[in-house]
PDB file of C-alpha atoms and ligand atoms in Angstrom:
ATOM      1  CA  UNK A1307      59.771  19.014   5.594  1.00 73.00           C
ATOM      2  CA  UNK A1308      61.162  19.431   9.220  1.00 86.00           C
ATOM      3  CA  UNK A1309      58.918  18.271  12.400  1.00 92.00           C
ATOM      4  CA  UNK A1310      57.613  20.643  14.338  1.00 92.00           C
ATOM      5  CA  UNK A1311      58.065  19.607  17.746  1.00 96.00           C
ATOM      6  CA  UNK A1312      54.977  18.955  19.876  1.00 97.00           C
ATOM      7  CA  UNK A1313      54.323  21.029  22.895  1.00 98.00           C
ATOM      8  CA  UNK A1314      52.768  19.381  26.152  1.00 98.00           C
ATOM      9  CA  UNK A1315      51.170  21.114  28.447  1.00 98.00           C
ATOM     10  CA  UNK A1316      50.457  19.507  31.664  1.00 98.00           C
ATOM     11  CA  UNK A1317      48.613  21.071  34.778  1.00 98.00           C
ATOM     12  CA  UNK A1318      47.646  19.699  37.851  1.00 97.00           C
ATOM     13  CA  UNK A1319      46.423  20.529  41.427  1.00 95.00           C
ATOM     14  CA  UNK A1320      49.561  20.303  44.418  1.00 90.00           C
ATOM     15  CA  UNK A1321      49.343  16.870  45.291  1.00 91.00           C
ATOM     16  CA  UNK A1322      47.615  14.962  42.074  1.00 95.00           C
ATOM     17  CA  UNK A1323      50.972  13.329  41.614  1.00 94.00           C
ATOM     18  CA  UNK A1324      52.629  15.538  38.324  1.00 95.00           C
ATOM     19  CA  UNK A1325      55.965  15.374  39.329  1.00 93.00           C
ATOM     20  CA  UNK A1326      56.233  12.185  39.724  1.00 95.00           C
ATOM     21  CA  UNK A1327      54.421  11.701  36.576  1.00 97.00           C
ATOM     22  CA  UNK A1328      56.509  14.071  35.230  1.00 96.00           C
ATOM     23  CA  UNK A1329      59.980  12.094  36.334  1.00 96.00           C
ATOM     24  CA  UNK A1330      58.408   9.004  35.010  1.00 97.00           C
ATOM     25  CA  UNK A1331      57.801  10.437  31.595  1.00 97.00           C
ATOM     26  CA  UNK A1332      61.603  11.662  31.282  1.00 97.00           C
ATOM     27  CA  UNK A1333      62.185   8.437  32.231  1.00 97.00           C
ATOM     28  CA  UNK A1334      59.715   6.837  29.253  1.00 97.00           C
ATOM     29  CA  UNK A1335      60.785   9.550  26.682  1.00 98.00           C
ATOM     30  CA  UNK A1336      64.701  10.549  27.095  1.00 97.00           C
ATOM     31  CA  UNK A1337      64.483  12.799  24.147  1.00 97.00           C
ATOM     32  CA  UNK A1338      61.683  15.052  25.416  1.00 98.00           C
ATOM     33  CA  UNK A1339      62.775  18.358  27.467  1.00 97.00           C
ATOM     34  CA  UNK A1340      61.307  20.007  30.024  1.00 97.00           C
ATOM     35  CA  UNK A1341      60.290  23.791  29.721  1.00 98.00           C
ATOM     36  CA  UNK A1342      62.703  25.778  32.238  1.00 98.00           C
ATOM     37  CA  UNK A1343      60.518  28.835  33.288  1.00 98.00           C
ATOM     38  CA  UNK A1344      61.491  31.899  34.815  1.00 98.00           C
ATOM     39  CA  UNK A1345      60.470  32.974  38.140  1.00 98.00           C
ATOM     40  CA  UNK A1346      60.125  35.767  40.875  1.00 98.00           C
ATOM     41  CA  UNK A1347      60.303  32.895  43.541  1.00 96.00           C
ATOM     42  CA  UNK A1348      63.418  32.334  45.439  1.00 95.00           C
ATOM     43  CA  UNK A1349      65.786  28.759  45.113  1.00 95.00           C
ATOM     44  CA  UNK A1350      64.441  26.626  47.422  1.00 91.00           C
ATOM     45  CA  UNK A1351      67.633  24.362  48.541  1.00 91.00           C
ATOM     46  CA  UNK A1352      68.937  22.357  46.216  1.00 93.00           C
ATOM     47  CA  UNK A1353      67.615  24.180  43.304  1.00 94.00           C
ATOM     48  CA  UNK A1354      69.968  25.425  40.843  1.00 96.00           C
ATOM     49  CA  UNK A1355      69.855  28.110  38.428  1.00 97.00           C
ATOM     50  CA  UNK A1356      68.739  27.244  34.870  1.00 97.00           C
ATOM     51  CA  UNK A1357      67.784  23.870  36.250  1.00 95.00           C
ATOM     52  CA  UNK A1358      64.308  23.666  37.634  1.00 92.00           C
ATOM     53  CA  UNK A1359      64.157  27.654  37.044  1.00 97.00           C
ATOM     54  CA  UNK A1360      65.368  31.000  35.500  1.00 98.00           C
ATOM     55  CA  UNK A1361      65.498  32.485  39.008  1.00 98.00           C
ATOM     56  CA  UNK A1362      65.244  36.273  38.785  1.00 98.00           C
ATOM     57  CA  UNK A1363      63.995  39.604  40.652  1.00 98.00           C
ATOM     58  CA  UNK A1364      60.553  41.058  39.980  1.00 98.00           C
ATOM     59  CA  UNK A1365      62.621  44.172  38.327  1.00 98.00           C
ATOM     60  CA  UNK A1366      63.957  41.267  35.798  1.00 98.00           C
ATOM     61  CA  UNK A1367      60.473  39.543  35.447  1.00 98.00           C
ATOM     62  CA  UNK A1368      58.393  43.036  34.737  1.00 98.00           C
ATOM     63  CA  UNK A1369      61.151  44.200  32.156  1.00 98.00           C
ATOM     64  CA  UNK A1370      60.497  40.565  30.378  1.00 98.00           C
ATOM     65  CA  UNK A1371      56.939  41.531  30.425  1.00 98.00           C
ATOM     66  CA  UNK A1372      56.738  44.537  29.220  1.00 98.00           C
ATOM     67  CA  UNK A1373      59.356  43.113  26.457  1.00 98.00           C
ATOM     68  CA  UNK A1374      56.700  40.648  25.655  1.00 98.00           C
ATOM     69  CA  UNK A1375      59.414  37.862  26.460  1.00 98.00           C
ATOM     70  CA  UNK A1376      56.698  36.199  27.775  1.00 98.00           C
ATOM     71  CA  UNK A1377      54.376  33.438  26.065  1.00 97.00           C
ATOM     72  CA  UNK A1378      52.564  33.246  29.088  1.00 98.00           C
ATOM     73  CA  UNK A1379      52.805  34.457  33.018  1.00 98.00           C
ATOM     74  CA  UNK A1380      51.258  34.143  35.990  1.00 97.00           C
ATOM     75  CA  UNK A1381      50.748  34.830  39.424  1.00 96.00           C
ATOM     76  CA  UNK A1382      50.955  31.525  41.119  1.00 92.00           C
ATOM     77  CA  UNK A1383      51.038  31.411  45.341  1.00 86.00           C
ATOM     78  CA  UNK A1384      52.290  35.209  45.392  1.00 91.00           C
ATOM     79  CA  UNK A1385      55.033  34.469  43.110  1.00 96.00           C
ATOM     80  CA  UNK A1386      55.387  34.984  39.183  1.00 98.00           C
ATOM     81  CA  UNK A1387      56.362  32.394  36.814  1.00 98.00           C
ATOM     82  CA  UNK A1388      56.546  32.536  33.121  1.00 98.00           C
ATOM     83  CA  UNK A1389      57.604  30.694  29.610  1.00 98.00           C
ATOM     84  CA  UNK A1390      59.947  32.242  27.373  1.00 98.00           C
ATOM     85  CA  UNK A1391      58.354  32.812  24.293  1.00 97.00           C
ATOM     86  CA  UNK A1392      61.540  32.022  22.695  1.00 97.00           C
ATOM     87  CA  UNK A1393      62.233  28.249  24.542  1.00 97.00           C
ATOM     88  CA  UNK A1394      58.770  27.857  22.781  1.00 97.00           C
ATOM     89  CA  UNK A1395      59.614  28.882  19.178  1.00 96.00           C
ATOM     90  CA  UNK A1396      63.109  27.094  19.442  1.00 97.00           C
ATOM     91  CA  UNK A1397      61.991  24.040  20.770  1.00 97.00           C
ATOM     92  CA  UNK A1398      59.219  23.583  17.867  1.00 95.00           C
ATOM     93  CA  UNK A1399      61.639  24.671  15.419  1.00 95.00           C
ATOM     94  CA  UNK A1400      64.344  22.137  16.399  1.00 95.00           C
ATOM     95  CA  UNK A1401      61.767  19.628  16.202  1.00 95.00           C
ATOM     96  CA  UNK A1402      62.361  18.962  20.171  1.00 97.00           C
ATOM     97  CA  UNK A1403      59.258  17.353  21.895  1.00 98.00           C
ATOM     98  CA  UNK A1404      58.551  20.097  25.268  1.00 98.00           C
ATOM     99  CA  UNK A1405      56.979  19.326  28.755  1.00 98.00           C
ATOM    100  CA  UNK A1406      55.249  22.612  30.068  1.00 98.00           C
ATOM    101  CA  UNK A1407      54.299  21.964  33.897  1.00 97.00           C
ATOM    102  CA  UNK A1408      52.376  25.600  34.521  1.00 97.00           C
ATOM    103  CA  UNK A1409      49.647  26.499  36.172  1.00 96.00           C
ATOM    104  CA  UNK A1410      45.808  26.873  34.478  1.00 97.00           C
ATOM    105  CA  UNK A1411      46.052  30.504  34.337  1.00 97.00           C
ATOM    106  CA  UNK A1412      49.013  30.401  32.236  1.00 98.00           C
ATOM    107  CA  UNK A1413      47.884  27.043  30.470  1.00 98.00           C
ATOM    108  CA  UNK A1414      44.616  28.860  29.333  1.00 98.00           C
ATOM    109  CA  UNK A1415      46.558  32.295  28.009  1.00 97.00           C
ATOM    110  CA  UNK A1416      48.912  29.813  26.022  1.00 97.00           C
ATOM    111  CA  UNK A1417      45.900  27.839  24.522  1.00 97.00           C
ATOM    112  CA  UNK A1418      44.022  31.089  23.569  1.00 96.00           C
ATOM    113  CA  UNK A1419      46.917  32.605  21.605  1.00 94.00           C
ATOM    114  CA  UNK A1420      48.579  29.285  20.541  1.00 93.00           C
ATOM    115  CA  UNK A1421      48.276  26.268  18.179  1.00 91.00           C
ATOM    116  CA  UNK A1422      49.299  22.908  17.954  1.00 89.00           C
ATOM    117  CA  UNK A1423      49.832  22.128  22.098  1.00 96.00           C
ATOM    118  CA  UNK A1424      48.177  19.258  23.868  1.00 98.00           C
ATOM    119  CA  UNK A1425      46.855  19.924  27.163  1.00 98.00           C
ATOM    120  CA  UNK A1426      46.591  17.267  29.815  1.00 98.00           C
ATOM    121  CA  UNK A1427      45.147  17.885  33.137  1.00 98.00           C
ATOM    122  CA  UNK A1428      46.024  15.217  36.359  1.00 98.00           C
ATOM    123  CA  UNK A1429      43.686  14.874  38.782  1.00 98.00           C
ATOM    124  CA  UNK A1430      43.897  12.957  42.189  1.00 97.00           C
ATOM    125  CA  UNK A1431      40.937  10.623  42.931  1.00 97.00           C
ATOM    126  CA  UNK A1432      39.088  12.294  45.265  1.00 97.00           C
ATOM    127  CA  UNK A1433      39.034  15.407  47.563  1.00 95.00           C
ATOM    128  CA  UNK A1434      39.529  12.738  50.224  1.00 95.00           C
ATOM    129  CA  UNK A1435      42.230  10.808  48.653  1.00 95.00           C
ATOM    130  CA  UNK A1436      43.935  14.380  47.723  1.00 95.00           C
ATOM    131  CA  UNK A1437      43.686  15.617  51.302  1.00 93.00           C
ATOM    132  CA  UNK A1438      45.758  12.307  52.540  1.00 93.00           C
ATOM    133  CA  UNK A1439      48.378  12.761  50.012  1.00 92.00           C
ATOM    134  CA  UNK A1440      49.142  16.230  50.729  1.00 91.00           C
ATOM    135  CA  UNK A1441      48.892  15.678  54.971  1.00 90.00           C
ATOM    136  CA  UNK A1442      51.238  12.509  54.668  1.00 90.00           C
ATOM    137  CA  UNK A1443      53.944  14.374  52.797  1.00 79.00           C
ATOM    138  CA  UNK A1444      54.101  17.201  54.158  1.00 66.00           C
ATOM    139  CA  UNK A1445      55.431  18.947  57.440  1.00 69.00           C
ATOM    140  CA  UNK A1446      52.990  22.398  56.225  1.00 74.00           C
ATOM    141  CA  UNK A1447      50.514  23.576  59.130  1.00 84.00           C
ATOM    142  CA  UNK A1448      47.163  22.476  58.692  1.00 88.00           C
ATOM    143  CA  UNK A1449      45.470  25.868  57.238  1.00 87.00           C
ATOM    144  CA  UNK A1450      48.777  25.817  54.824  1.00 86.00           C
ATOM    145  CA  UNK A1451      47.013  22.313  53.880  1.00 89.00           C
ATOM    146  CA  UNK A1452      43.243  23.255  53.740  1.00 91.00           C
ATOM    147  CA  UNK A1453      44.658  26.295  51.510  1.00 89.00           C
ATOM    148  CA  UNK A1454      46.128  24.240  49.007  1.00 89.00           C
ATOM    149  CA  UNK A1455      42.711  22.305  48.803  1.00 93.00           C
ATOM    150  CA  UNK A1456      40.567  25.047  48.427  1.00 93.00           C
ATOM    151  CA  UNK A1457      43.076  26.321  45.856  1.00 92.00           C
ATOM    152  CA  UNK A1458      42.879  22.411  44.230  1.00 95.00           C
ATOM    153  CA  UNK A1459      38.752  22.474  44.229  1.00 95.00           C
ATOM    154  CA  UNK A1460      38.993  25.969  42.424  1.00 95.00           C
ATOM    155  CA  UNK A1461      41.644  24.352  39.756  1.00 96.00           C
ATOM    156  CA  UNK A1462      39.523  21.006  39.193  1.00 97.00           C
ATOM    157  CA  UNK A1463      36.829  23.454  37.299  1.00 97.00           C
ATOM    158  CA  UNK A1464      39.547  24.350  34.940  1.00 97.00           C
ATOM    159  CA  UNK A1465      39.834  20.631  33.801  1.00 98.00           C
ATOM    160  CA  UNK A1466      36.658  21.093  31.420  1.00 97.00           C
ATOM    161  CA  UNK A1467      38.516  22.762  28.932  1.00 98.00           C
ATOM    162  CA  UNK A1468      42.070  20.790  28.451  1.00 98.00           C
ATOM    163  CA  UNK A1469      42.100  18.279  25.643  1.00 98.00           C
ATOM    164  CA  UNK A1470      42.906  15.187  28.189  1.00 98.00           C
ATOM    165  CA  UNK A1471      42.525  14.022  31.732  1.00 98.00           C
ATOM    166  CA  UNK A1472      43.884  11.729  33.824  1.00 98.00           C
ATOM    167  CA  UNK A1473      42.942  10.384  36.868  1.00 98.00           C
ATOM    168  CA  UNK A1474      46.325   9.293  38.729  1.00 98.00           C
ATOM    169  CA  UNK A1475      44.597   7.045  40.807  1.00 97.00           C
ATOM    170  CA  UNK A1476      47.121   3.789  40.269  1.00 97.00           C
ATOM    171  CA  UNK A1477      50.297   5.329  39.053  1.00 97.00           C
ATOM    172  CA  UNK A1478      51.274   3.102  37.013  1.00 98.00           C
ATOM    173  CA  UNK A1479      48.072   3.275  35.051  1.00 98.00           C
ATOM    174  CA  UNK A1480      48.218   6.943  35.088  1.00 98.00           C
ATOM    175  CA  UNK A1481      51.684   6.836  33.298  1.00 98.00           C
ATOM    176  CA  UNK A1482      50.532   4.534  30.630  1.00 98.00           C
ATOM    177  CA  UNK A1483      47.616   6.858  29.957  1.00 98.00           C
ATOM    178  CA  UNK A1484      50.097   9.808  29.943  1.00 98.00           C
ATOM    179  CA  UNK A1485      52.733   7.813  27.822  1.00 98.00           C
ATOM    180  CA  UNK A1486      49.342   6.928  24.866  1.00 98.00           C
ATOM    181  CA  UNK A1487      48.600  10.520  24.770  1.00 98.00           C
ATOM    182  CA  UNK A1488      52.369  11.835  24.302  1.00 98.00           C
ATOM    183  CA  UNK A1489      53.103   8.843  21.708  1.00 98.00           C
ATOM    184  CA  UNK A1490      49.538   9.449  19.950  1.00 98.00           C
ATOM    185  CA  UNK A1491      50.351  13.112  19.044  1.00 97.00           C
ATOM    186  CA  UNK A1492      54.198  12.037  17.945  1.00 96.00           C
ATOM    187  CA  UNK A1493      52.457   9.682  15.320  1.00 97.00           C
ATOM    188  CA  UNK A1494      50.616  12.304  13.818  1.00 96.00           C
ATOM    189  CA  UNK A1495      50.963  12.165   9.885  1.00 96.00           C
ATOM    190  CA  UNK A1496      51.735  15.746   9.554  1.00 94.00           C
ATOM    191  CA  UNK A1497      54.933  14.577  12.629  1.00 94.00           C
ATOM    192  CA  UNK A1498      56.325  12.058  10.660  1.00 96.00           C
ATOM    193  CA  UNK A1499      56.241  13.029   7.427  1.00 94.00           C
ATOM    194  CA  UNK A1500      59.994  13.972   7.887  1.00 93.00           C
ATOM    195  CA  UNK A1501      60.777  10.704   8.915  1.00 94.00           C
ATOM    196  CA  UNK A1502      58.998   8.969   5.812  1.00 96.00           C
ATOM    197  CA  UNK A1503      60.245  11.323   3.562  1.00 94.00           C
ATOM    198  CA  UNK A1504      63.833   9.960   4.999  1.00 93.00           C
ATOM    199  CA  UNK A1505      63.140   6.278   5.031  1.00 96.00           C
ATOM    200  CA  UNK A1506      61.163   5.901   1.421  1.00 96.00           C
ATOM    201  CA  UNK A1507      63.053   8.818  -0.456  1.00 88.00           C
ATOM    202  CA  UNK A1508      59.089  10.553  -0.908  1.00 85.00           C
TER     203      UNK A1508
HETATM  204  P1  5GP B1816      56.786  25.547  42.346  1.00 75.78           P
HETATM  205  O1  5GP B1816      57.171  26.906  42.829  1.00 75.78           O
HETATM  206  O2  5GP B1816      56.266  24.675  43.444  1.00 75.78           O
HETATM  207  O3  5GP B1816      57.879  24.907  41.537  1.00 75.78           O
HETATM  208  O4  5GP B1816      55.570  25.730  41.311  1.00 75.78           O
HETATM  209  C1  5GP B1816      54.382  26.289  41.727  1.00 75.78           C
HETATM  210  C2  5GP B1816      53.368  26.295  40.577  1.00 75.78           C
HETATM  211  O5  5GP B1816      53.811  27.154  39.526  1.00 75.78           O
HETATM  212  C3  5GP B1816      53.112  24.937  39.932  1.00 75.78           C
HETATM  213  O6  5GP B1816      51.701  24.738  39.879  1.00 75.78           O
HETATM  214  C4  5GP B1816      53.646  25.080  38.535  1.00 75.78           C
HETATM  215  O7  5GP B1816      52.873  24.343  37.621  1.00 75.78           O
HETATM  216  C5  5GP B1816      53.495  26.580  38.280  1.00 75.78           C
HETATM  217  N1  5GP B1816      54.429  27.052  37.263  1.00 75.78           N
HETATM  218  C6  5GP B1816      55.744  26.725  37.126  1.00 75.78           C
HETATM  219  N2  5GP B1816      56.280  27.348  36.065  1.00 75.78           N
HETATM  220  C7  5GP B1816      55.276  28.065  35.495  1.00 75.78           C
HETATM  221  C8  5GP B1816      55.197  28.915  34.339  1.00 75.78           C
HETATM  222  O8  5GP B1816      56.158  29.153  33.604  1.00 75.78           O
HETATM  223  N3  5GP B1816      53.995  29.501  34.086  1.00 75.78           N
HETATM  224  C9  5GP B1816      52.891  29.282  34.870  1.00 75.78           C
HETATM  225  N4  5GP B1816      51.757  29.874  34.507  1.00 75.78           N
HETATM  226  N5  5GP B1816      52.931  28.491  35.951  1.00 75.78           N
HETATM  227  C10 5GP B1816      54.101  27.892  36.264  1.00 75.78           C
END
């Protein structure tokens, strides 16, 4: 019996931390791959095609909708981005463990129409704590920044309804949590039944 490879979804507000969290558990897990989603928003620099993102016009994104190429879109700060219903149905085919970074728009569409994902949410510590971490790194104008955190109180609601949360308070800690969850769900029976069947000839 082949293992179906697990699909992770993770969502957070700008600023909780989930790239780094993100870099941390490529680091942890080699052999998991990160989703590359396609998207209406231009290469910022350094960003290369096929990379971070499928980088194409909105002509290129509606004709993938309409050809329900799509697992799940969304508008996300004026701009679309959307999974590839078929880097979904490859990846769990292959067996390959996926990282989903998207948005909770898209994250709830995929958990309505979809089995077997695990959705993790990261949230900062506090409003205050959130509003530090997003002045201190960034060169944005201040209404750019009080934006983004009336955008992050409206996301927070949409924690209620993921399967996990974590509160990336001390990093570290927060990437231990994230590390249980991912290794939790890759030692489920029906996961390694492959594997057994391999090392006890069952
Ligand atoms: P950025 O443009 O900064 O890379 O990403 C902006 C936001 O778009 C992030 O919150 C990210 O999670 C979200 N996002 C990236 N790819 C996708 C996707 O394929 N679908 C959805 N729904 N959101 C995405």
């Amino acid at each position: 019996m082949k293992r179906e490879g697990l699909t992770i979804i993770l969502s957070a507000p700008s600023g909780a931390g989930k790239t780094s969290l993100c870099r941390e558990l490529f680091k942890i897990f080699p052999d998991i791959k990160e989703s590359v989603s396609y998207t209406t928003r231009k290469p910022r620099p350094g960003e290369v095609e096929g990379e971070a993102y499928h980088f194409v016009s909105n002509e290129e994104f509606t004709r993938m909708v309409e050809e329900d190429a799509f697992a799940e879109w969304a508008l996300v700060h004026g701009n679309m981005y959307g999974t590839a219903l078929s880097t979904l149905e490859e990846a769990r085919k292959k067996g390959v463990d996926l990282v989903l970074d998207i948005d909770c728009q898209g994250a709830l569409k995929l958990k309505e129409q979809f089995d077997g994902g695990v959705y993790i949410f990261i949230l900062p510590p506090s409003m205050e704590e959130l509003r530090r971490r997003l002045e201190s790194r960034s060169s944005d104008a201040q209404e750019v920044i009080d934006r983004r955190i009336l955008r992050a109180a409206d996301e927070i609601k949409e924690s209620r309804w993921y399967d996990f949360i974590i509160i990336n308070d001390d990093f570290d800690v927060a990437c231990q949590e994230l590390a249980a969850i991912v290794i939790a769900h890759r030692r489920k029976t029906f996961r390694m039944l492959e594997k057994v069947g391999k090392l006890f000839d069952i």
